[in-house]
Short mmCIF file of C-alpha atoms in Angstrom, two decimals:
data_model
loop_
_atom_site.label_atom_id
_atom_site.label_comp_id
_atom_site.label_asym_id
_atom_site.label_seq_id
_atom_site.Cartn_x
_atom_site.Cartn_y
_atom_site.Cartn_z
CA MET A 688 -46.08 27.44 -102.84
CA GLN A 689 -49.30 26.38 -101.53
CA ARG A 690 -49.46 23.48 -99.25
CA MET A 691 -52.29 20.99 -98.92
CA ALA A 692 -53.77 21.85 -94.88
CA ALA A 693 -52.64 18.54 -93.32
CA ARG A 694 -55.19 15.36 -92.66
CA VAL A 695 -54.26 12.37 -91.22
CA VAL A 696 -55.04 9.11 -93.73
CA LYS A 697 -55.63 6.08 -91.70
CA TRP A 698 -55.18 2.87 -92.92
CA PRO A 699 -57.50 -0.08 -90.94
CA LYS A 700 -55.20 -2.68 -90.15
CA ILE A 701 -56.06 -6.56 -90.23
CA LEU A 702 -53.54 -7.86 -87.22
CA LEU A 703 -52.30 -11.74 -87.54
CA PHE A 704 -52.04 -13.65 -84.80
CA GLY A 705 -50.56 -17.30 -84.25
CA ASP A 706 -47.71 -19.49 -84.06
CA SER A 707 -44.98 -20.68 -86.88
CA LEU A 708 -47.82 -21.01 -89.90
CA THR A 709 -48.77 -16.94 -89.18
CA GLN A 710 -45.25 -16.93 -88.83
CA ARG A 711 -44.94 -18.14 -92.38
CA SER A 712 -47.39 -16.11 -93.86
CA PHE A 713 -45.16 -13.76 -95.75
CA SER A 714 -42.65 -17.06 -97.07
CA PRO A 715 -42.50 -17.76 -100.55
CA GLU A 716 -44.32 -21.31 -99.15
CA GLY A 717 -46.58 -20.11 -95.62
CA CYS A 718 -47.55 -16.98 -98.58
CA TRP A 719 -51.39 -16.64 -97.18
CA GLY A 720 -50.87 -13.43 -95.17
CA ALA A 721 -48.96 -12.27 -98.18
CA LEU A 722 -52.37 -13.18 -100.74
CA LEU A 723 -54.50 -11.48 -97.58
CA ALA A 724 -52.66 -8.60 -97.83
CA ASP A 725 -52.70 -8.06 -102.01
CA HIS A 726 -56.01 -8.48 -101.03
CA PHE A 727 -56.85 -5.45 -98.95
CA GLN A 728 -54.27 -3.58 -101.29
CA ARG A 729 -55.04 -0.02 -100.88
CA ARG A 730 -57.92 -1.13 -98.36
CA ALA A 731 -55.77 -2.15 -95.15
CA ASP A 732 -52.45 -2.87 -93.98
CA VAL A 733 -51.95 -7.18 -92.68
CA VAL A 734 -49.88 -6.67 -89.57
CA VAL A 735 -47.90 -10.03 -88.65
CA ARG A 736 -47.39 -10.91 -85.51
CA GLY A 737 -46.24 -14.82 -85.78
CA PHE A 738 -44.42 -16.63 -83.04
CA SER A 739 -42.74 -20.11 -83.96
CA GLY A 740 -43.81 -22.91 -81.39
CA TYR A 741 -45.91 -20.77 -79.40
CA ASN A 742 -49.39 -22.63 -78.17
CA THR A 743 -52.14 -21.09 -76.32
CA ARG A 744 -51.03 -20.92 -73.56
CA ASN A 745 -47.58 -19.05 -74.63
CA SER A 746 -49.52 -16.66 -76.92
CA LEU A 747 -52.30 -15.97 -74.17
CA ALA A 748 -49.56 -15.00 -71.63
CA LEU A 749 -47.77 -13.05 -75.01
CA LEU A 750 -51.22 -11.08 -75.82
CA PRO A 751 -50.15 -7.97 -73.10
CA TYR A 752 -46.84 -7.22 -75.01
CA VAL A 753 -48.12 -7.38 -78.93
CA ALA A 754 -51.97 -7.10 -78.98
CA THR A 755 -52.63 -4.44 -75.95
CA ASP A 756 -51.96 -1.08 -78.16
CA LEU A 757 -54.59 -1.84 -81.13
CA LYS A 758 -55.39 1.55 -82.10
CA ASP A 759 -56.63 1.01 -86.05
CA VAL A 760 -56.87 -2.60 -85.63
CA VAL A 761 -60.53 -3.52 -87.36
CA GLY A 762 -59.76 -7.31 -87.70
CA ALA A 763 -57.61 -10.69 -86.07
CA THR A 764 -57.34 -13.70 -87.01
CA VAL A 765 -56.27 -16.30 -84.32
CA PHE A 766 -54.89 -19.16 -85.90
CA LEU A 767 -53.53 -22.00 -82.90
CA GLY A 768 -53.51 -25.06 -81.97
CA ALA A 769 -51.03 -27.04 -84.47
CA ASN A 770 -48.78 -27.02 -81.47
CA ASP A 771 -50.96 -27.16 -78.70
CA ALA A 772 -51.84 -30.94 -80.09
CA SER A 773 -48.85 -32.49 -79.16
CA ALA A 774 -48.36 -35.84 -77.16
CA GLU A 775 -48.70 -35.60 -73.51
CA ASN A 776 -45.73 -34.57 -71.35
CA THR A 777 -43.96 -32.93 -74.01
CA GLN A 778 -43.30 -29.14 -74.14
CA GLN A 779 -45.99 -27.63 -76.29
CA ALA A 780 -48.93 -29.99 -75.34
CA VAL A 781 -52.38 -28.16 -73.83
CA PRO A 782 -54.47 -30.40 -72.80
CA LEU A 783 -57.67 -29.98 -75.34
CA GLU A 784 -59.78 -28.35 -71.78
CA GLU A 785 -57.17 -25.80 -71.79
CA TYR A 786 -56.93 -25.28 -75.54
CA ALA A 787 -60.29 -24.10 -75.62
CA GLU A 788 -60.50 -22.02 -72.72
CA ASN A 789 -57.10 -19.93 -73.91
CA MET A 790 -59.00 -19.70 -77.26
CA LYS A 791 -62.31 -18.47 -75.90
CA ALA A 792 -59.40 -15.52 -74.12
CA ILE A 793 -58.21 -15.03 -76.72
CA VAL A 794 -60.65 -14.17 -79.31
CA ARG A 795 -62.50 -12.12 -75.69
CA HIS A 796 -59.24 -10.27 -75.80
CA PHE A 797 -59.97 -9.31 -79.40
CA GLN A 798 -63.46 -8.17 -78.68
CA ASN A 799 -62.81 -6.62 -75.72
CA ALA A 800 -60.74 -3.92 -77.64
CA GLY A 801 -63.17 -3.67 -80.49
CA VAL A 802 -61.06 -5.97 -82.88
CA LYS A 803 -63.42 -8.85 -84.54
CA PRO A 804 -61.22 -11.80 -84.39
CA ILE A 805 -61.49 -14.46 -87.05
CA VAL A 806 -60.37 -18.22 -85.60
CA ILE A 807 -58.46 -20.58 -88.27
CA THR A 808 -58.42 -24.02 -86.99
CA PRO A 809 -55.62 -26.43 -87.13
CA PRO A 810 -54.68 -28.20 -90.47
CA ALA A 811 -54.78 -31.48 -90.77
CA LEU A 812 -51.53 -33.41 -90.40
CA ASP A 813 -48.76 -35.86 -92.18
CA GLY A 814 -47.62 -37.66 -89.60
CA ALA A 815 -45.56 -39.11 -92.12
CA GLY A 816 -44.43 -36.43 -93.91
CA TRP A 817 -43.83 -35.01 -90.14
CA ASN A 818 -41.88 -37.51 -88.89
CA SER A 819 -39.76 -37.61 -91.82
CA TYR A 820 -39.25 -33.98 -91.42
CA CYS A 821 -38.47 -34.21 -87.73
CA GLU A 822 -35.89 -37.20 -88.32
CA GLU A 823 -34.08 -35.12 -90.75
CA THR A 824 -33.50 -32.19 -88.37
CA GLY A 825 -32.69 -34.58 -85.60
CA ARG A 826 -36.12 -33.03 -83.76
CA ILE A 827 -38.90 -34.68 -81.95
CA TYR A 828 -42.17 -33.09 -82.12
CA ALA A 829 -44.70 -35.85 -80.93
CA LYS A 830 -47.79 -35.02 -83.37
CA ASP A 831 -50.80 -37.50 -85.26
CA GLU A 832 -53.64 -36.28 -87.32
CA ALA A 833 -56.57 -38.00 -84.90
CA LEU A 834 -54.89 -35.53 -82.21
CA THR A 835 -54.90 -32.55 -84.20
CA ALA A 836 -58.19 -33.39 -86.06
CA LYS A 837 -60.22 -33.33 -82.22
CA TYR A 838 -58.29 -29.59 -81.21
CA ALA A 839 -59.92 -28.23 -84.86
CA GLU A 840 -63.40 -29.03 -83.62
CA ALA A 841 -62.65 -27.63 -80.60
CA CYS A 842 -61.38 -24.51 -82.02
CA SER A 843 -64.80 -24.58 -84.81
CA GLY A 844 -66.87 -24.99 -81.48
CA VAL A 845 -65.25 -22.45 -79.84
CA ALA A 846 -65.77 -20.16 -82.83
CA SER A 847 -69.69 -20.93 -82.47
CA GLU A 848 -69.92 -20.83 -78.73
CA MET A 849 -67.87 -17.14 -78.98
CA GLY A 850 -70.14 -15.79 -82.16
CA VAL A 851 -67.25 -15.50 -84.35
CA PRO A 852 -66.30 -16.56 -88.10
CA CYS A 853 -64.31 -19.99 -88.65
CA ILE A 854 -62.12 -20.73 -91.09
CA ASP A 855 -62.57 -24.88 -91.00
CA LEU A 856 -58.77 -25.68 -92.58
CA HIS A 857 -58.99 -28.95 -91.60
CA THR A 858 -61.69 -30.27 -92.96
CA ALA A 859 -60.90 -28.03 -95.91
CA MET A 860 -58.06 -30.06 -96.16
CA ILE A 861 -59.01 -33.24 -95.41
CA ASN A 862 -61.89 -33.44 -97.93
CA GLN A 863 -58.50 -32.98 -100.93
CA ALA A 864 -57.68 -36.49 -101.85
CA ASP A 865 -54.26 -35.45 -101.72
CA TRP A 866 -54.25 -33.03 -99.26
CA GLN A 867 -51.06 -34.35 -97.70
CA ASN A 868 -49.64 -31.83 -100.66
CA LEU A 869 -50.88 -29.05 -99.10
CA LEU A 870 -47.89 -29.38 -96.68
CA CYS A 871 -44.51 -28.36 -96.92
CA ASP A 872 -43.17 -31.14 -94.03
CA GLY A 873 -46.28 -32.25 -93.02
CA LEU A 874 -46.95 -29.90 -91.01
CA HIS A 875 -46.45 -26.54 -92.37
CA LEU A 876 -48.39 -25.03 -95.18
CA SER A 877 -47.39 -25.13 -98.69
CA GLN A 878 -48.25 -23.07 -101.52
CA ARG A 879 -50.68 -24.76 -102.42
CA GLY A 880 -52.14 -25.16 -98.97
CA SER A 881 -51.42 -21.17 -98.34
CA GLU A 882 -53.83 -20.50 -101.05
CA LEU A 883 -56.55 -22.93 -100.36
CA LEU A 884 -56.20 -20.83 -96.89
CA ALA A 885 -56.13 -17.45 -98.29
CA SER A 886 -59.23 -18.36 -100.79
CA LEU A 887 -61.79 -19.18 -97.99
CA LEU A 888 -59.79 -16.17 -95.50
CA ALA A 889 -59.97 -13.49 -97.64
CA PRO A 890 -63.86 -13.44 -98.48
CA ALA A 891 -64.72 -14.41 -94.74
CA VAL A 892 -62.02 -11.18 -93.88
CA GLU A 893 -64.46 -9.38 -96.54
CA LYS A 894 -68.06 -10.21 -94.98
CA HIS A 895 -66.79 -9.77 -91.79
CA LEU A 896 -65.34 -6.91 -91.63
CA SER A 897 -67.98 -4.83 -94.27
CA SER A 898 -68.54 -2.14 -92.13
CA SER A 899 -64.94 -1.46 -91.37
CA LEU A 900 -63.03 -1.66 -93.75
CA PRO A 901 -63.25 0.82 -97.32
CA LYS A 902 -65.29 -0.85 -100.08
CA ASP A 903 -62.45 1.06 -102.74
CA HIS A 904 -59.27 2.74 -102.44
CA ILE A 905 -57.59 4.60 -99.77
CA LEU A 906 -56.53 7.99 -102.00
CA PRO A 907 -57.51 8.88 -105.27
CA LEU A 908 -56.02 6.61 -108.72
CA TRP A 909 -53.77 8.03 -111.20
CA SER A 910 -56.33 8.88 -113.62
CA GLU A 911 -58.35 10.27 -110.91
CA ILE A 912 -56.02 13.03 -110.09
CA GLY A 913 -55.35 14.36 -113.10
CA ALA A 914 -51.68 15.70 -115.68
CA ASN A 915 -51.43 19.02 -113.09
CA ASN A 916 -51.76 16.54 -109.52
CA SER A 917 -53.13 19.36 -108.15
CA VAL A 918 -53.94 20.07 -104.37
CA GLU A 919 -57.23 21.48 -105.05
CA VAL A 920 -57.76 17.64 -106.57
CA PHE A 921 -56.50 15.69 -103.70
CA LYS A 922 -58.41 18.06 -101.28
CA GLU A 923 -61.76 17.42 -103.18
CA TRP A 924 -61.06 13.91 -104.03
CA CYS A 925 -60.39 13.48 -99.87
CA GLU A 926 -63.45 15.54 -99.16
CA LYS A 927 -65.83 13.53 -101.44
CA ASN A 928 -64.65 10.14 -100.48
CA MET A 929 -63.13 10.30 -97.02
#
């Protein structure tokens, strides 16, 4: 039997790094990661590294364990700040200046590895909805929108200083009259909120990673390989397109 010479087909990877908003990114409501993966079908793999409850201090310490081997990773999203923006003297709280410095260090980590990062601001916070959720679940996580807005602004400032794209999700939400419905519990994204984020993120990734991602599908479409699916057809296609 004739065999095709071994050839490794590499899929570029896009890494999603963050807190529970990223951890939930393939869930039915928080589906922005799944929507991004669908957008880049047969062009890139989307890899999720989200950690519920983590702030930038935790995440910076975590980086050597989850983002050291970045082989084939061409881009990364950094989506942090929702937990940092907590009331003082709570476990999740990180002072605003430290948050900005931590974000810079995380962005720099990816840049030093040859990965192109995109930062996402924390979403707007519906304090009434979040407090109601906390009461129902017996949790106490003190957060409010005024504080969250300061962290979103700081996140945008970090992106500008570091010369990386920023998805200003906070502003995009606030500009909608019914923005509270973009959240499922006052903090985490609803399906509508996830769709909004994906609609902003996909074109930004396309632009930022234009030189790192294939413009078309990886490996031939079924209609391009002919009825006999011959080894020669695959070989010719790969030599021409890869």
